[in-house]
PDB file of C-alpha atoms in Angstrom:
ATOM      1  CA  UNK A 285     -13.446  -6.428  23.955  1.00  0.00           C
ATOM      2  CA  UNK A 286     -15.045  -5.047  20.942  1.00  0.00           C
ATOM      3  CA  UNK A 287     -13.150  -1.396  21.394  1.00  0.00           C
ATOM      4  CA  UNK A 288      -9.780  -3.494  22.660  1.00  0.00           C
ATOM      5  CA  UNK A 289      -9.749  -5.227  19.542  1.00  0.00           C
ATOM      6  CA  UNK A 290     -10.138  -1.801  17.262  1.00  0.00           C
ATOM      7  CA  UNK A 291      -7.610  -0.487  18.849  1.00  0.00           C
ATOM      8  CA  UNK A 292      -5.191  -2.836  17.779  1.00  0.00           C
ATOM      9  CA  UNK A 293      -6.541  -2.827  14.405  1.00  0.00           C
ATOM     10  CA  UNK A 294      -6.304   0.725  14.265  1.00  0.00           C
ATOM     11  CA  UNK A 295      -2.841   0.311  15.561  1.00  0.00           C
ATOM     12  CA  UNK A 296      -1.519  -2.076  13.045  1.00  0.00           C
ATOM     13  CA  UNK A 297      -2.725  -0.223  10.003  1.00  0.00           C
ATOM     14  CA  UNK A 298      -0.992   3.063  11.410  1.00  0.00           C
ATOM     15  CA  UNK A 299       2.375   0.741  11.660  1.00  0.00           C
ATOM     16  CA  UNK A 300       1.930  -0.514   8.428  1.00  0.00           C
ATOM     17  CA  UNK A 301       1.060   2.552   6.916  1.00  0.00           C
ATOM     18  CA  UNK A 302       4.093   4.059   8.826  1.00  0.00           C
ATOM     19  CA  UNK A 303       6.205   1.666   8.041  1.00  0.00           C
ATOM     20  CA  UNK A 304       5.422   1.816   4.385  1.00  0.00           C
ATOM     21  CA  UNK A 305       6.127   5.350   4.624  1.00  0.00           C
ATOM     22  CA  UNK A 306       2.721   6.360   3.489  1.00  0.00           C
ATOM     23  CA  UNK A 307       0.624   9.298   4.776  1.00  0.00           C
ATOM     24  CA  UNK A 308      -3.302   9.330   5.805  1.00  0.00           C
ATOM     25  CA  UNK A 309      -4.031  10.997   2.985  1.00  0.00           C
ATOM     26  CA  UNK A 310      -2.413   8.766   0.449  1.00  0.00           C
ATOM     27  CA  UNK A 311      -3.846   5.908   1.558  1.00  0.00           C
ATOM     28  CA  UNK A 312      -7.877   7.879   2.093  1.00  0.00           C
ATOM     29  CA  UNK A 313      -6.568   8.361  -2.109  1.00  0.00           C
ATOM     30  CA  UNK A 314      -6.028   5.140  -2.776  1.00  0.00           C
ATOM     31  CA  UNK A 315      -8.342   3.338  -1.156  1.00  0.00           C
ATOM     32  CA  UNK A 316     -10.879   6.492  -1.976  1.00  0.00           C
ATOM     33  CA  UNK A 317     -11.767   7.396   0.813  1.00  0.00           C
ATOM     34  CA  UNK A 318     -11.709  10.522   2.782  1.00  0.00           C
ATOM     35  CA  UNK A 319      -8.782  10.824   5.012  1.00  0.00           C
ATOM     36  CA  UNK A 320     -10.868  11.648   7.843  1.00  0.00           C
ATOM     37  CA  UNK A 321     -11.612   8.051   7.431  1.00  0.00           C
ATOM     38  CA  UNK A 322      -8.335   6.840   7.815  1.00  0.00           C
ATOM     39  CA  UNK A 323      -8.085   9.135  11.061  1.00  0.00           C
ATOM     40  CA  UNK A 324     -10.946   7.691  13.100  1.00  0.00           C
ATOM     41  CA  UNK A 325     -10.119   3.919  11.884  1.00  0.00           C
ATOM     42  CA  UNK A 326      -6.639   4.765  13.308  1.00  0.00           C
ATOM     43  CA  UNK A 327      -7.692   5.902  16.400  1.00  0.00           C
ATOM     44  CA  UNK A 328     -10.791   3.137  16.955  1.00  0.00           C
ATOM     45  CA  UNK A 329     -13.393   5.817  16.569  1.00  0.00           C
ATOM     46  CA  UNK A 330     -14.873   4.420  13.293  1.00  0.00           C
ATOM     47  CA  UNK A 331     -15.131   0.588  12.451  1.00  0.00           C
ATOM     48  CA  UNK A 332     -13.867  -0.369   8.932  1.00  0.00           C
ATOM     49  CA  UNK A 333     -16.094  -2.756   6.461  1.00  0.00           C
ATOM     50  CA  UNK A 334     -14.396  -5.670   5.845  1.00  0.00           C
ATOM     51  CA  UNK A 335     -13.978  -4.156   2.133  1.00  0.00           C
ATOM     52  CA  UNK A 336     -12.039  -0.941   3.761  1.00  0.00           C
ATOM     53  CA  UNK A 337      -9.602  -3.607   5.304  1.00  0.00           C
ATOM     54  CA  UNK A 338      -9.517  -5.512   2.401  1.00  0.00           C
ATOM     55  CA  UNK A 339      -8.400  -2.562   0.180  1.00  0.00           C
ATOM     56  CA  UNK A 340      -6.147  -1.283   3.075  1.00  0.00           C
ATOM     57  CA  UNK A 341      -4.160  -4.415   2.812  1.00  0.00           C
ATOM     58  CA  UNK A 342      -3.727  -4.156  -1.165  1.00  0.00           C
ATOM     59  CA  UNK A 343      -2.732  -0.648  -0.958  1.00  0.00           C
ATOM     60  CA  UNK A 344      -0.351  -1.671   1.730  1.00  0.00           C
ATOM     61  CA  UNK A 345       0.610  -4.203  -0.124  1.00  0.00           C
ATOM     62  CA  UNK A 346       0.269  -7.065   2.749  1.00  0.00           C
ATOM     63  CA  UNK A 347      -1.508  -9.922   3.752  1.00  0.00           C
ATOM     64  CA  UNK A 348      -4.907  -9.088   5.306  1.00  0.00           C
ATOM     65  CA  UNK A 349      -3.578 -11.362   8.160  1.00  0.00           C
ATOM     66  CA  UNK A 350      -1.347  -8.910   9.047  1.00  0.00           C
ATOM     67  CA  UNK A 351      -3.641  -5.958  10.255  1.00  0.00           C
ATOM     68  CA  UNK A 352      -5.199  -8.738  12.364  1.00  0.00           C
ATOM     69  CA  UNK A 353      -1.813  -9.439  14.292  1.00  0.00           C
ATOM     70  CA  UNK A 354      -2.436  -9.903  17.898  1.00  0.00           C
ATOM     71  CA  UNK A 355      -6.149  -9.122  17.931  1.00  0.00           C
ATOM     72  CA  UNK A 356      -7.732 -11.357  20.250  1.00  0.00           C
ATOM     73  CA  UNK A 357     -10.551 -14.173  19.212  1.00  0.00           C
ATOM     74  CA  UNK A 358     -14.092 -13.517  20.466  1.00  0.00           C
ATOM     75  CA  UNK A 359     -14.836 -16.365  22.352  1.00  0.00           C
ATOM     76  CA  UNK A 360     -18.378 -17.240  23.579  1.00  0.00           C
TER      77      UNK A 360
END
């Protein structure tokens, strides 16, 4: 579950960021962070901190909701 649902977080910021017409390494700039960063996160190899979303989202210049479209709820 837990890799599932970075994948699709990954995925959504790499639409976004697509979308937006904004490269890896813009975004590592504005965000500051490295854009190796922005690689793994994109791929599911790294998880974010809920800041790193948080500032992805601003930069993007979307609702945090959105990165979180279609990730599935943990349920016990």
């Amino acid at each position: 579950m837990r890799d599932e649902r970075l994948k699709i977080l990954g995925d959504n910021i790499r639409a976004e960021r697509m979308r937006k017409k904004i490269s890896q390494e813009k975004l590592a700039e504005l965000i500051d962070v490295n854009k190796d960063s922005i690689r793994k996160i994109e791929s599911a190899n790294q998880t974010p901190s809920a800041f790193i979303v948080f500032d992805i989202a601003n930069s993007l210049n979307i609702p945090i909701e959105d990165l979180f479209k279609n990730v599935p709820v943990k349920r016990d």
